[in-house]
Amino acid sequence: WEVHSPSLLSQKYWITNGALHAHWCVVFAQTIVDGKNEGVHPFLVRIRGDDMRVCKGVTIEDMGLKIGMNGVDNAKLAFDHVRCPRDALLDRVSSVSADGKFTSTVKGRRQRFIVQADQLLSGRMCIAAMMMGAAKTTLTVAVRYSLSRLCVGPSGRSDTPIGAYQLQQQALAPLLAGTVVLNLALSEAKEKYENVTKRTLAGEKGPSFENAKMELVLLCCGLKPLLSWHLERVATVCRERCGGQGYLACNMFGEAICGAHAGMTAEGDNRVLWQKVAKELTTAAVQTGWEDRPGLAEGGGASGFAGAGWISKTMSERLDEKLQALQTAMASAYAAGSSGGGGGREVATKIFDVWMQKEARLVQEVAEAFTERRAFEAAADMIVKGPLRGDRVAMACLELWGLRALEKDVAWLCAHKKMNPDECGRLGGEIDCRVAAVGKPEVMRAVCEAFGVPEAALSAPIAQDWAEFNDPKKPTLGEVTAW
């Protein structure tokens, strides 16, 4: 094999451990055999020798100073006709014999690319888990400070923690609720990943297995964006609600913000991943007969306005109608292309134009509606029907997160008669009721304790004895070595 990157776009960017440490890398490359492009495949390529010298034909550059996460080694790699042996091709899907014959168990270049890209699912799952861990840590820091930082109370003295006030609770309670719900959704996705991995290693085939893989792709590509955006919101709001103390680097909010932005981009840009979710829902899922899981409302979990059953029903209807609208738009594009007489190329052009230039907003809305519904239903399984059944705080978290998810879409819900004007007007009050339940100081403290963040990870001074940290008799001289 000859590995070559002749252009800027074919170079490899943001390769972890590449700038300083790695001896080998896996290169995904267009595979050309006897002049025919057989699609993207992975190759094991040596980039440094045992003496750490860069191999011939390989160019390695550090990506440069980043806005954060500078402890991570990231590189840009380029290859100039680098030769490697025939068995460098990682051949679970395709192989080349000693006499140069290419064979593959997967038909077509596009399908091979999809199969290879699915190897990134584990990375997306890991990033989602990292985002969750950072959200728990950041919220624990902010809640501890909120419950110990005193401000002026009814007596006129500084004797009331800022966490006792509705303003602080309205900022932090929805984030705590979201972290609880998304943590349960992530746990479900992890279980499904483990299940699919075991079935893959066992060599299972058939429609049931293919549907399980389809579901896993949708969850991984849907949750990684949702969780990284959630962390960004957590980090930004907590930084603000901790005031000037939150602006100090030692209190960790800056790293959480930068970590969230790294998560938004790593292992697939969030918006592009949601395009994939919408694409699978409008095409592949339809073709394979995959059906989404039933929700709480379908299982007889009805409730009055703003209850968990109502949220489930509304989320399901929102997804169904938006998905139907997108499928109709794509079908119209296909029909327009087919009637033009230009053949498959004209059909592809019409579909591309609708997807990328006319319905980009709807594409994202479909992915959002799907992912939010799945997150809500996964949490409902545990809170309404599972081991957390009867836990009023958990139920308040579930309903608070679900109502906030629908609140940002309230104009669409009203316009499409999923909510009436009176319900739209009452929604804010229903949210405030749940904030009052989750935002009680003792509840916020208990939820953060339940997150189980190790004390060693809570080195932020405001998560400990922040008053001692700011004691003028014990100046830090700008350093935090004691912490």
PDB file of C-alpha atoms in Angstrom, residues 66-354:
ATOM      1  CA  LYS A  66      -5.942  25.762  21.975  1.00  0.00           C
ATOM      2  CA  ILE A  67      -8.542  27.770  23.900  1.00  0.00           C
ATOM      3  CA  GLY A  68      -8.420  25.042  26.536  1.00  0.00           C
ATOM      4  CA  MET A  69      -7.591  21.366  27.119  1.00  0.00           C
ATOM      5  CA  ASN A  70      -3.940  22.056  26.327  1.00  0.00           C
ATOM      6  CA  GLY A  71      -2.860  18.974  28.233  1.00  0.00           C
ATOM      7  CA  VAL A  72      -4.153  16.923  25.290  1.00  0.00           C
ATOM      8  CA  ASP A  73      -1.590  16.201  22.574  1.00  0.00           C
ATOM      9  CA  ASN A  74      -3.183  16.954  19.164  1.00  0.00           C
ATOM     10  CA  ALA A  75      -1.433  16.738  15.809  1.00  0.00           C
ATOM     11  CA  LYS A  76      -1.836  17.363  12.099  1.00  0.00           C
ATOM     12  CA  LEU A  77      -0.520  14.500   9.965  1.00  0.00           C
ATOM     13  CA  ALA A  78       0.374  14.408   6.278  1.00  0.00           C
ATOM     14  CA  PHE A  79       1.667  11.493   4.218  1.00  0.00           C
ATOM     15  CA  ASP A  80       3.879  11.655   1.143  1.00  0.00           C
ATOM     16  CA  HIS A  81       3.729   8.269  -0.617  1.00  0.00           C
ATOM     17  CA  VAL A  82       4.314   6.341   2.615  1.00  0.00           C
ATOM     18  CA  ARG A  83       4.572   2.630   1.870  1.00  0.00           C
ATOM     19  CA  CYS A  84       3.206  -0.049   4.200  1.00  0.00           C
ATOM     20  CA  PRO A  85       2.659  -3.811   3.843  1.00  0.00           C
ATOM     21  CA  ARG A  86      -0.454  -5.444   2.419  1.00  0.00           C
ATOM     22  CA  ASP A  87      -1.611  -6.596   5.855  1.00  0.00           C
ATOM     23  CA  ALA A  88      -1.712  -2.988   7.082  1.00  0.00           C
ATOM     24  CA  LEU A  89      -5.315  -2.958   5.872  1.00  0.00           C
ATOM     25  CA  LEU A  90      -7.574  -3.699   8.844  1.00  0.00           C
ATOM     26  CA  ASP A  91      -9.609  -6.354   7.123  1.00  0.00           C
ATOM     27  CA  ARG A  92     -12.742  -7.185   9.112  1.00  0.00           C
ATOM     28  CA  VAL A  93     -14.825  -5.826   6.217  1.00  0.00           C
ATOM     29  CA  SER A  94     -12.545  -5.980   3.188  1.00  0.00           C
ATOM     30  CA  SER A  95      -9.278  -7.623   2.226  1.00  0.00           C
ATOM     31  CA  VAL A  96      -6.790  -7.885  -0.625  1.00  0.00           C
ATOM     32  CA  SER A  97      -5.226 -11.224  -1.476  1.00  0.00           C
ATOM     33  CA  ALA A  98      -1.543 -11.809  -2.184  1.00  0.00           C
ATOM     34  CA  ASP A  99      -2.286 -11.669  -5.920  1.00  0.00           C
ATOM     35  CA  GLY A 100      -4.014  -8.265  -5.554  1.00  0.00           C
ATOM     36  CA  LYS A 101      -7.673  -9.326  -5.629  1.00  0.00           C
ATOM     37  CA  PHE A 102     -10.028  -7.099  -3.586  1.00  0.00           C
ATOM     38  CA  THR A 103     -12.968  -8.713  -1.776  1.00  0.00           C
ATOM     39  CA  SER A 104     -15.459  -7.281   0.689  1.00  0.00           C
ATOM     40  CA  THR A 105     -18.360  -8.511   2.786  1.00  0.00           C
ATOM     41  CA  VAL A 106     -20.057  -5.123   2.343  1.00  0.00           C
ATOM     42  CA  LYS A 107     -21.358  -4.029  -1.025  1.00  0.00           C
ATOM     43  CA  GLY A 108     -20.833  -0.502  -2.312  1.00  0.00           C
ATOM     44  CA  ARG A 109     -18.521   2.329  -1.337  1.00  0.00           C
ATOM     45  CA  ARG A 110     -21.124   4.284   0.593  1.00  0.00           C
ATOM     46  CA  GLN A 111     -22.148   1.319   2.721  1.00  0.00           C
ATOM     47  CA  ARG A 112     -18.500   0.533   3.444  1.00  0.00           C
ATOM     48  CA  PHE A 113     -17.993   4.114   4.586  1.00  0.00           C
ATOM     49  CA  ILE A 114     -21.002   3.831   6.904  1.00  0.00           C
ATOM     50  CA  VAL A 115     -19.684   0.585   8.385  1.00  0.00           C
ATOM     51  CA  GLN A 116     -16.256   2.099   8.984  1.00  0.00           C
ATOM     52  CA  ALA A 117     -17.713   5.328  10.406  1.00  0.00           C
ATOM     53  CA  ASP A 118     -19.741   3.314  12.891  1.00  0.00           C
ATOM     54  CA  GLN A 119     -16.440   2.441  14.584  1.00  0.00           C
ATOM     55  CA  LEU A 120     -16.583   5.989  15.947  1.00  0.00           C
ATOM     56  CA  LEU A 121     -19.695   5.156  17.983  1.00  0.00           C
ATOM     57  CA  SER A 122     -17.587   4.109  20.962  1.00  0.00           C
ATOM     58  CA  GLY A 123     -15.809   7.463  20.868  1.00  0.00           C
ATOM     59  CA  ARG A 124     -19.124   9.303  20.828  1.00  0.00           C
ATOM     60  CA  MET A 125     -20.309   7.265  23.786  1.00  0.00           C
ATOM     61  CA  CYS A 126     -17.100   8.075  25.670  1.00  0.00           C
ATOM     62  CA  ILE A 127     -17.414  11.784  24.936  1.00  0.00           C
ATOM     63  CA  ALA A 128     -21.027  11.767  26.111  1.00  0.00           C
ATOM     64  CA  ALA A 129     -19.878  10.111  29.347  1.00  0.00           C
ATOM     65  CA  MET A 130     -17.125  12.697  29.805  1.00  0.00           C
ATOM     66  CA  MET A 131     -19.632  15.493  29.277  1.00  0.00           C
ATOM     67  CA  MET A 132     -21.875  13.943  31.913  1.00  0.00           C
ATOM     68  CA  GLY A 133     -19.036  13.644  34.422  1.00  0.00           C
ATOM     69  CA  ALA A 134     -18.046  17.261  33.870  1.00  0.00           C
ATOM     70  CA  ALA A 135     -21.660  18.426  34.250  1.00  0.00           C
ATOM     71  CA  LYS A 136     -21.987  16.613  37.585  1.00  0.00           C
ATOM     72  CA  THR A 137     -18.709  18.080  38.829  1.00  0.00           C
ATOM     73  CA  THR A 138     -19.522  21.612  37.695  1.00  0.00           C
ATOM     74  CA  LEU A 139     -22.985  21.572  39.244  1.00  0.00           C
ATOM     75  CA  THR A 140     -21.647  20.194  42.509  1.00  0.00           C
ATOM     76  CA  VAL A 141     -19.161  23.071  42.708  1.00  0.00           C
ATOM     77  CA  ALA A 142     -21.842  25.665  41.940  1.00  0.00           C
ATOM     78  CA  VAL A 143     -24.413  24.202  44.353  1.00  0.00           C
ATOM     79  CA  ARG A 144     -21.927  23.942  47.219  1.00  0.00           C
ATOM     80  CA  TYR A 145     -20.991  27.579  46.747  1.00  0.00           C
ATOM     81  CA  SER A 146     -24.620  28.642  46.417  1.00  0.00           C
ATOM     82  CA  LEU A 147     -25.476  26.994  49.733  1.00  0.00           C
ATOM     83  CA  SER A 148     -22.522  28.499  51.621  1.00  0.00           C
ATOM     84  CA  ARG A 149     -22.219  31.989  50.126  1.00  0.00           C
ATOM     85  CA  LEU A 150     -24.303  34.282  52.305  1.00  0.00           C
ATOM     86  CA  CYS A 151     -26.039  37.426  51.146  1.00  0.00           C
ATOM     87  CA  VAL A 152     -28.556  39.895  52.577  1.00  0.00           C
ATOM     88  CA  GLY A 153     -31.654  38.166  53.908  1.00  0.00           C
ATOM     89  CA  PRO A 154     -35.011  39.320  55.313  1.00  0.00           C
ATOM     90  CA  SER A 155     -33.297  40.488  58.502  1.00  0.00           C
ATOM     91  CA  GLY A 156     -31.081  42.894  56.624  1.00  0.00           C
ATOM     92  CA  ARG A 157     -28.015  40.886  57.575  1.00  0.00           C
ATOM     93  CA  SER A 158     -25.850  38.661  55.411  1.00  0.00           C
ATOM     94  CA  ASP A 159     -27.331  35.477  56.797  1.00  0.00           C
ATOM     95  CA  THR A 160     -29.087  33.854  53.820  1.00  0.00           C
ATOM     96  CA  PRO A 161     -27.361  31.625  51.226  1.00  0.00           C
ATOM     97  CA  ILE A 162     -27.862  32.712  47.624  1.00  0.00           C
ATOM     98  CA  GLY A 163     -29.148  29.207  46.906  1.00  0.00           C
ATOM     99  CA  ALA A 164     -32.220  29.943  49.021  1.00  0.00           C
ATOM    100  CA  TYR A 165     -33.465  32.518  46.517  1.00  0.00           C
ATOM    101  CA  GLN A 166     -35.682  31.748  43.534  1.00  0.00           C
ATOM    102  CA  LEU A 167     -33.329  33.565  41.144  1.00  0.00           C
ATOM    103  CA  GLN A 168     -30.531  31.102  41.871  1.00  0.00           C
ATOM    104  CA  GLN A 169     -32.878  28.140  41.935  1.00  0.00           C
ATOM    105  CA  GLN A 170     -34.345  28.994  38.533  1.00  0.00           C
ATOM    106  CA  ALA A 171     -30.822  28.965  37.107  1.00  0.00           C
ATOM    107  CA  LEU A 172     -29.560  25.766  38.751  1.00  0.00           C
ATOM    108  CA  ALA A 173     -32.624  23.525  39.216  1.00  0.00           C
ATOM    109  CA  PRO A 174     -33.298  22.964  35.487  1.00  0.00           C
ATOM    110  CA  LEU A 175     -29.637  22.078  34.990  1.00  0.00           C
ATOM    111  CA  LEU A 176     -29.739  19.600  37.859  1.00  0.00           C
ATOM    112  CA  ALA A 177     -32.932  18.089  36.434  1.00  0.00           C
ATOM    113  CA  GLY A 178     -31.393  17.835  32.994  1.00  0.00           C
ATOM    114  CA  THR A 179     -28.315  16.131  34.372  1.00  0.00           C
ATOM    115  CA  VAL A 180     -30.471  13.552  36.182  1.00  0.00           C
ATOM    116  CA  VAL A 181     -32.552  12.816  33.067  1.00  0.00           C
ATOM    117  CA  LEU A 182     -29.632  12.713  30.633  1.00  0.00           C
ATOM    118  CA  ASN A 183     -27.639  10.518  33.008  1.00  0.00           C
ATOM    119  CA  LEU A 184     -30.417   7.927  32.905  1.00  0.00           C
ATOM    120  CA  ALA A 185     -30.636   8.223  29.106  1.00  0.00           C
ATOM    121  CA  LEU A 186     -26.882   7.725  28.818  1.00  0.00           C
ATOM    122  CA  SER A 187     -27.079   4.646  31.037  1.00  0.00           C
ATOM    123  CA  GLU A 188     -29.667   3.132  28.706  1.00  0.00           C
ATOM    124  CA  ALA A 189     -27.465   3.867  25.686  1.00  0.00           C
ATOM    125  CA  LYS A 190     -24.466   2.237  27.394  1.00  0.00           C
ATOM    126  CA  GLU A 191     -26.507  -0.905  28.033  1.00  0.00           C
ATOM    127  CA  LYS A 192     -27.579  -1.017  24.391  1.00  0.00           C
ATOM    128  CA  TYR A 193     -23.967  -0.517  23.271  1.00  0.00           C
ATOM    129  CA  GLU A 194     -22.873  -3.439  25.432  1.00  0.00           C
ATOM    130  CA  ASN A 195     -25.700  -5.577  24.049  1.00  0.00           C
ATOM    131  CA  VAL A 196     -24.852  -4.818  20.418  1.00  0.00           C
ATOM    132  CA  THR A 197     -21.144  -5.386  21.031  1.00  0.00           C
ATOM    133  CA  LYS A 198     -21.766  -8.827  22.538  1.00  0.00           C
ATOM    134  CA  ARG A 199     -24.056  -9.791  19.684  1.00  0.00           C
ATOM    135  CA  THR A 200     -21.500  -8.560  17.141  1.00  0.00           C
ATOM    136  CA  LEU A 201     -18.713 -10.617  18.711  1.00  0.00           C
ATOM    137  CA  ALA A 202     -21.035 -13.624  18.719  1.00  0.00           C
ATOM    138  CA  GLY A 203     -21.481 -13.221  14.951  1.00  0.00           C
ATOM    139  CA  GLU A 204     -25.226 -12.625  15.120  1.00  0.00           C
ATOM    140  CA  LYS A 205     -27.088 -11.737  11.923  1.00  0.00           C
ATOM    141  CA  GLY A 206     -30.677 -10.996  11.001  1.00  0.00           C
ATOM    142  CA  PRO A 207     -33.295  -8.229  11.117  1.00  0.00           C
ATOM    143  CA  SER A 208     -33.487  -8.030  14.918  1.00  0.00           C
ATOM    144  CA  PHE A 209     -29.747  -7.470  15.173  1.00  0.00           C
ATOM    145  CA  GLU A 210     -29.738  -4.913  12.366  1.00  0.00           C
ATOM    146  CA  ASN A 211     -32.516  -2.993  14.097  1.00  0.00           C
ATOM    147  CA  ALA A 212     -30.553  -3.020  17.352  1.00  0.00           C
ATOM    148  CA  LYS A 213     -27.550  -1.588  15.526  1.00  0.00           C
ATOM    149  CA  MET A 214     -29.747   1.057  13.902  1.00  0.00           C
ATOM    150  CA  GLU A 215     -31.073   2.110  17.299  1.00  0.00           C
ATOM    151  CA  LEU A 216     -27.549   2.328  18.717  1.00  0.00           C
ATOM    152  CA  VAL A 217     -26.386   4.575  15.878  1.00  0.00           C
ATOM    153  CA  LEU A 218     -29.336   6.890  16.468  1.00  0.00           C
ATOM    154  CA  LEU A 219     -28.686   7.064  20.206  1.00  0.00           C
ATOM    155  CA  CYS A 220     -24.937   7.645  19.955  1.00  0.00           C
ATOM    156  CA  CYS A 221     -25.291  10.283  17.250  1.00  0.00           C
ATOM    157  CA  GLY A 222     -28.172  11.924  19.083  1.00  0.00           C
ATOM    158  CA  LEU A 223     -26.910  11.936  22.672  1.00  0.00           C
ATOM    159  CA  LYS A 224     -23.338  13.121  22.106  1.00  0.00           C
ATOM    160  CA  PRO A 225     -24.589  16.490  20.817  1.00  0.00           C
ATOM    161  CA  LEU A 226     -27.290  16.782  23.461  1.00  0.00           C
ATOM    162  CA  LEU A 227     -24.865  16.107  26.303  1.00  0.00           C
ATOM    163  CA  SER A 228     -22.088  18.384  25.067  1.00  0.00           C
ATOM    164  CA  TRP A 229     -24.547  21.251  24.590  1.00  0.00           C
ATOM    165  CA  HIS A 230     -25.924  20.496  28.045  1.00  0.00           C
ATOM    166  CA  LEU A 231     -22.450  20.764  29.593  1.00  0.00           C
ATOM    167  CA  GLU A 232     -21.847  24.089  27.844  1.00  0.00           C
ATOM    168  CA  ARG A 233     -25.074  25.454  29.320  1.00  0.00           C
ATOM    169  CA  VAL A 234     -24.228  24.028  32.754  1.00  0.00           C
ATOM    170  CA  ALA A 235     -20.727  25.508  32.727  1.00  0.00           C
ATOM    171  CA  THR A 236     -21.768  28.925  31.433  1.00  0.00           C
ATOM    172  CA  VAL A 237     -24.731  29.366  33.770  1.00  0.00           C
ATOM    173  CA  CYS A 238     -22.841  28.057  36.821  1.00  0.00           C
ATOM    174  CA  ARG A 239     -19.926  30.365  36.067  1.00  0.00           C
ATOM    175  CA  GLU A 240     -22.289  33.340  35.934  1.00  0.00           C
ATOM    176  CA  ARG A 241     -24.279  32.376  39.035  1.00  0.00           C
ATOM    177  CA  CYS A 242     -21.063  32.058  41.054  1.00  0.00           C
ATOM    178  CA  GLY A 243     -20.135  35.643  40.250  1.00  0.00           C
ATOM    179  CA  GLY A 244     -16.535  36.768  40.463  1.00  0.00           C
ATOM    180  CA  GLN A 245     -15.483  33.580  42.242  1.00  0.00           C
ATOM    181  CA  GLY A 246     -16.723  31.674  39.217  1.00  0.00           C
ATOM    182  CA  TYR A 247     -14.348  33.638  37.005  1.00  0.00           C
ATOM    183  CA  LEU A 248     -11.272  32.346  38.819  1.00  0.00           C
ATOM    184  CA  ALA A 249      -9.537  29.545  36.915  1.00  0.00           C
ATOM    185  CA  CYS A 250      -9.033  27.572  40.127  1.00  0.00           C
ATOM    186  CA  ASN A 251     -12.799  27.123  40.409  1.00  0.00           C
ATOM    187  CA  MET A 252     -12.817  25.029  37.222  1.00  0.00           C
ATOM    188  CA  PHE A 253     -15.641  26.574  35.195  1.00  0.00           C
ATOM    189  CA  GLY A 254     -13.298  27.649  32.399  1.00  0.00           C
ATOM    190  CA  GLU A 255     -12.103  24.090  31.875  1.00  0.00           C
ATOM    191  CA  ALA A 256     -15.706  22.881  31.810  1.00  0.00           C
ATOM    192  CA  ILE A 257     -16.610  25.451  29.149  1.00  0.00           C
ATOM    193  CA  CYS A 258     -13.606  24.491  27.021  1.00  0.00           C
ATOM    194  CA  GLY A 259     -14.298  20.804  27.571  1.00  0.00           C
ATOM    195  CA  ALA A 260     -17.857  21.267  26.369  1.00  0.00           C
ATOM    196  CA  HIS A 261     -16.664  22.949  23.190  1.00  0.00           C
ATOM    197  CA  ALA A 262     -14.188  20.136  22.588  1.00  0.00           C
ATOM    198  CA  GLY A 263     -17.056  17.675  23.008  1.00  0.00           C
ATOM    199  CA  MET A 264     -19.215  19.564  20.509  1.00  0.00           C
ATOM    200  CA  THR A 265     -16.624  19.037  17.771  1.00  0.00           C
ATOM    201  CA  ALA A 266     -14.771  15.819  18.609  1.00  0.00           C
ATOM    202  CA  GLU A 267     -15.902  12.547  16.990  1.00  0.00           C
ATOM    203  CA  GLY A 268     -18.277  14.411  14.703  1.00  0.00           C
ATOM    204  CA  ASP A 269     -19.603  17.972  14.656  1.00  0.00           C
ATOM    205  CA  ASN A 270     -22.837  18.065  16.634  1.00  0.00           C
ATOM    206  CA  ARG A 271     -24.980  19.482  13.858  1.00  0.00           C
ATOM    207  CA  VAL A 272     -23.593  17.016  11.322  1.00  0.00           C
ATOM    208  CA  LEU A 273     -24.346  14.138  13.685  1.00  0.00           C
ATOM    209  CA  TRP A 274     -27.918  15.360  14.005  1.00  0.00           C
ATOM    210  CA  GLN A 275     -28.088  15.421  10.210  1.00  0.00           C
ATOM    211  CA  LYS A 276     -27.168  11.743  10.346  1.00  0.00           C
ATOM    212  CA  VAL A 277     -29.912  11.070  12.901  1.00  0.00           C
ATOM    213  CA  ALA A 278     -32.506  12.735  10.673  1.00  0.00           C
ATOM    214  CA  LYS A 279     -31.127  10.940   7.591  1.00  0.00           C
ATOM    215  CA  GLU A 280     -31.404   7.536   9.238  1.00  0.00           C
ATOM    216  CA  LEU A 281     -34.933   8.285  10.464  1.00  0.00           C
ATOM    217  CA  THR A 282     -36.149   9.388   7.019  1.00  0.00           C
ATOM    218  CA  THR A 283     -34.473   6.667   4.953  1.00  0.00           C
ATOM    219  CA  ALA A 284     -32.672   3.715   6.511  1.00  0.00           C
ATOM    220  CA  ALA A 285     -35.116   3.246   9.381  1.00  0.00           C
ATOM    221  CA  VAL A 286     -38.001   3.234   6.917  1.00  0.00           C
ATOM    222  CA  GLN A 287     -36.263   0.802   4.575  1.00  0.00           C
ATOM    223  CA  THR A 288     -35.407  -1.690   7.341  1.00  0.00           C
ATOM    224  CA  GLY A 289     -38.763  -1.436   9.074  1.00  0.00           C
ATOM    225  CA  TRP A 290     -37.177  -0.224  12.315  1.00  0.00           C
ATOM    226  CA  GLU A 291     -39.735   1.149  14.741  1.00  0.00           C
ATOM    227  CA  ASP A 292     -39.034   3.450  17.649  1.00  0.00           C
ATOM    228  CA  ARG A 293     -39.835   2.213  21.117  1.00  0.00           C
ATOM    229  CA  PRO A 294     -43.230   2.951  22.676  1.00  0.00           C
ATOM    230  CA  GLY A 295     -43.329   5.744  25.198  1.00  0.00           C
ATOM    231  CA  LEU A 296     -44.890   6.323  28.557  1.00  0.00           C
ATOM    232  CA  ALA A 297     -48.098   7.677  27.020  1.00  0.00           C
ATOM    233  CA  GLU A 298     -48.495   4.625  24.759  1.00  0.00           C
ATOM    234  CA  GLY A 299     -48.090   2.393  27.786  1.00  0.00           C
ATOM    235  CA  GLY A 300     -51.068   3.854  29.603  1.00  0.00           C
ATOM    236  CA  GLY A 301     -49.157   6.508  31.507  1.00  0.00           C
ATOM    237  CA  ALA A 302     -51.671   9.265  30.838  1.00  0.00           C
ATOM    238  CA  SER A 303     -51.729  12.344  33.037  1.00  0.00           C
ATOM    239  CA  GLY A 304     -53.133  15.839  33.144  1.00  0.00           C
ATOM    240  CA  PHE A 305     -51.545  18.892  31.565  1.00  0.00           C
ATOM    241  CA  ALA A 306     -47.793  19.171  32.249  1.00  0.00           C
ATOM    242  CA  GLY A 307     -47.590  15.715  33.842  1.00  0.00           C
ATOM    243  CA  ALA A 308     -45.162  13.040  32.672  1.00  0.00           C
ATOM    244  CA  GLY A 309     -47.785  11.271  30.557  1.00  0.00           C
ATOM    245  CA  TRP A 310     -48.777  14.519  28.841  1.00  0.00           C
ATOM    246  CA  ILE A 311     -45.128  15.351  28.163  1.00  0.00           C
ATOM    247  CA  SER A 312     -44.583  11.887  26.661  1.00  0.00           C
ATOM    248  CA  LYS A 313     -47.626  12.231  24.419  1.00  0.00           C
ATOM    249  CA  THR A 314     -46.680  15.740  23.283  1.00  0.00           C
ATOM    250  CA  MET A 315     -43.088  14.780  22.553  1.00  0.00           C
ATOM    251  CA  SER A 316     -44.240  11.783  20.523  1.00  0.00           C
ATOM    252  CA  GLU A 317     -46.708  13.854  18.486  1.00  0.00           C
ATOM    253  CA  ARG A 318     -44.086  16.538  17.891  1.00  0.00           C
ATOM    254  CA  LEU A 319     -41.609  13.981  16.538  1.00  0.00           C
ATOM    255  CA  ASP A 320     -44.203  12.247  14.358  1.00  0.00           C
ATOM    256  CA  GLU A 321     -45.390  15.455  12.719  1.00  0.00           C
ATOM    257  CA  LYS A 322     -41.944  16.905  12.128  1.00  0.00           C
ATOM    258  CA  LEU A 323     -40.629  13.619  10.751  1.00  0.00           C
ATOM    259  CA  GLN A 324     -43.637  13.337   8.441  1.00  0.00           C
ATOM    260  CA  ALA A 325     -43.018  16.884   7.181  1.00  0.00           C
ATOM    261  CA  LEU A 326     -39.381  16.075   6.409  1.00  0.00           C
ATOM    262  CA  GLN A 327     -40.253  12.809   4.672  1.00  0.00           C
ATOM    263  CA  THR A 328     -42.843  14.633   2.568  1.00  0.00           C
ATOM    264  CA  ALA A 329     -40.286  17.277   1.570  1.00  0.00           C
ATOM    265  CA  MET A 330     -37.763  14.612   0.570  1.00  0.00           C
ATOM    266  CA  ALA A 331     -40.393  12.637  -1.376  1.00  0.00           C
ATOM    267  CA  SER A 332     -41.333  15.800  -3.270  1.00  0.00           C
ATOM    268  CA  ALA A 333     -37.675  16.400  -4.099  1.00  0.00           C
ATOM    269  CA  TYR A 334     -37.350  12.842  -5.386  1.00  0.00           C
ATOM    270  CA  ALA A 335     -40.461  13.236  -7.530  1.00  0.00           C
ATOM    271  CA  ALA A 336     -39.242  16.555  -8.929  1.00  0.00           C
ATOM    272  CA  GLY A 337     -35.890  15.040  -9.833  1.00  0.00           C
ATOM    273  CA  SER A 338     -37.462  11.965 -11.393  1.00  0.00           C
ATOM    274  CA  SER A 339     -39.807  13.997 -13.584  1.00  0.00           C
ATOM    275  CA  GLY A 340     -37.028  16.185 -14.933  1.00  0.00           C
ATOM    276  CA  GLY A 341     -35.622  13.508 -17.226  1.00  0.00           C
ATOM    277  CA  GLY A 342     -32.096  13.917 -15.913  1.00  0.00           C
ATOM    278  CA  GLY A 343     -31.905  10.489 -14.328  1.00  0.00           C
ATOM    279  CA  GLY A 344     -30.272   9.643 -11.020  1.00  0.00           C
ATOM    280  CA  ARG A 345     -27.988  12.667 -11.025  1.00  0.00           C
ATOM    281  CA  GLU A 346     -30.903  15.093 -11.200  1.00  0.00           C
ATOM    282  CA  VAL A 347     -32.706  13.221  -8.424  1.00  0.00           C
ATOM    283  CA  ALA A 348     -29.600  13.409  -6.223  1.00  0.00           C
ATOM    284  CA  THR A 349     -29.211  17.123  -6.954  1.00  0.00           C
ATOM    285  CA  LYS A 350     -32.816  17.862  -6.000  1.00  0.00           C
ATOM    286  CA  ILE A 351     -32.560  15.862  -2.787  1.00  0.00           C
ATOM    287  CA  PHE A 352     -29.279  17.513  -1.853  1.00  0.00           C
ATOM    288  CA  ASP A 353     -30.736  20.964  -2.480  1.00  0.00           C
ATOM    289  CA  VAL A 354     -33.750  20.334  -0.262  1.00  0.00           C
TER     290      VAL A 354
END
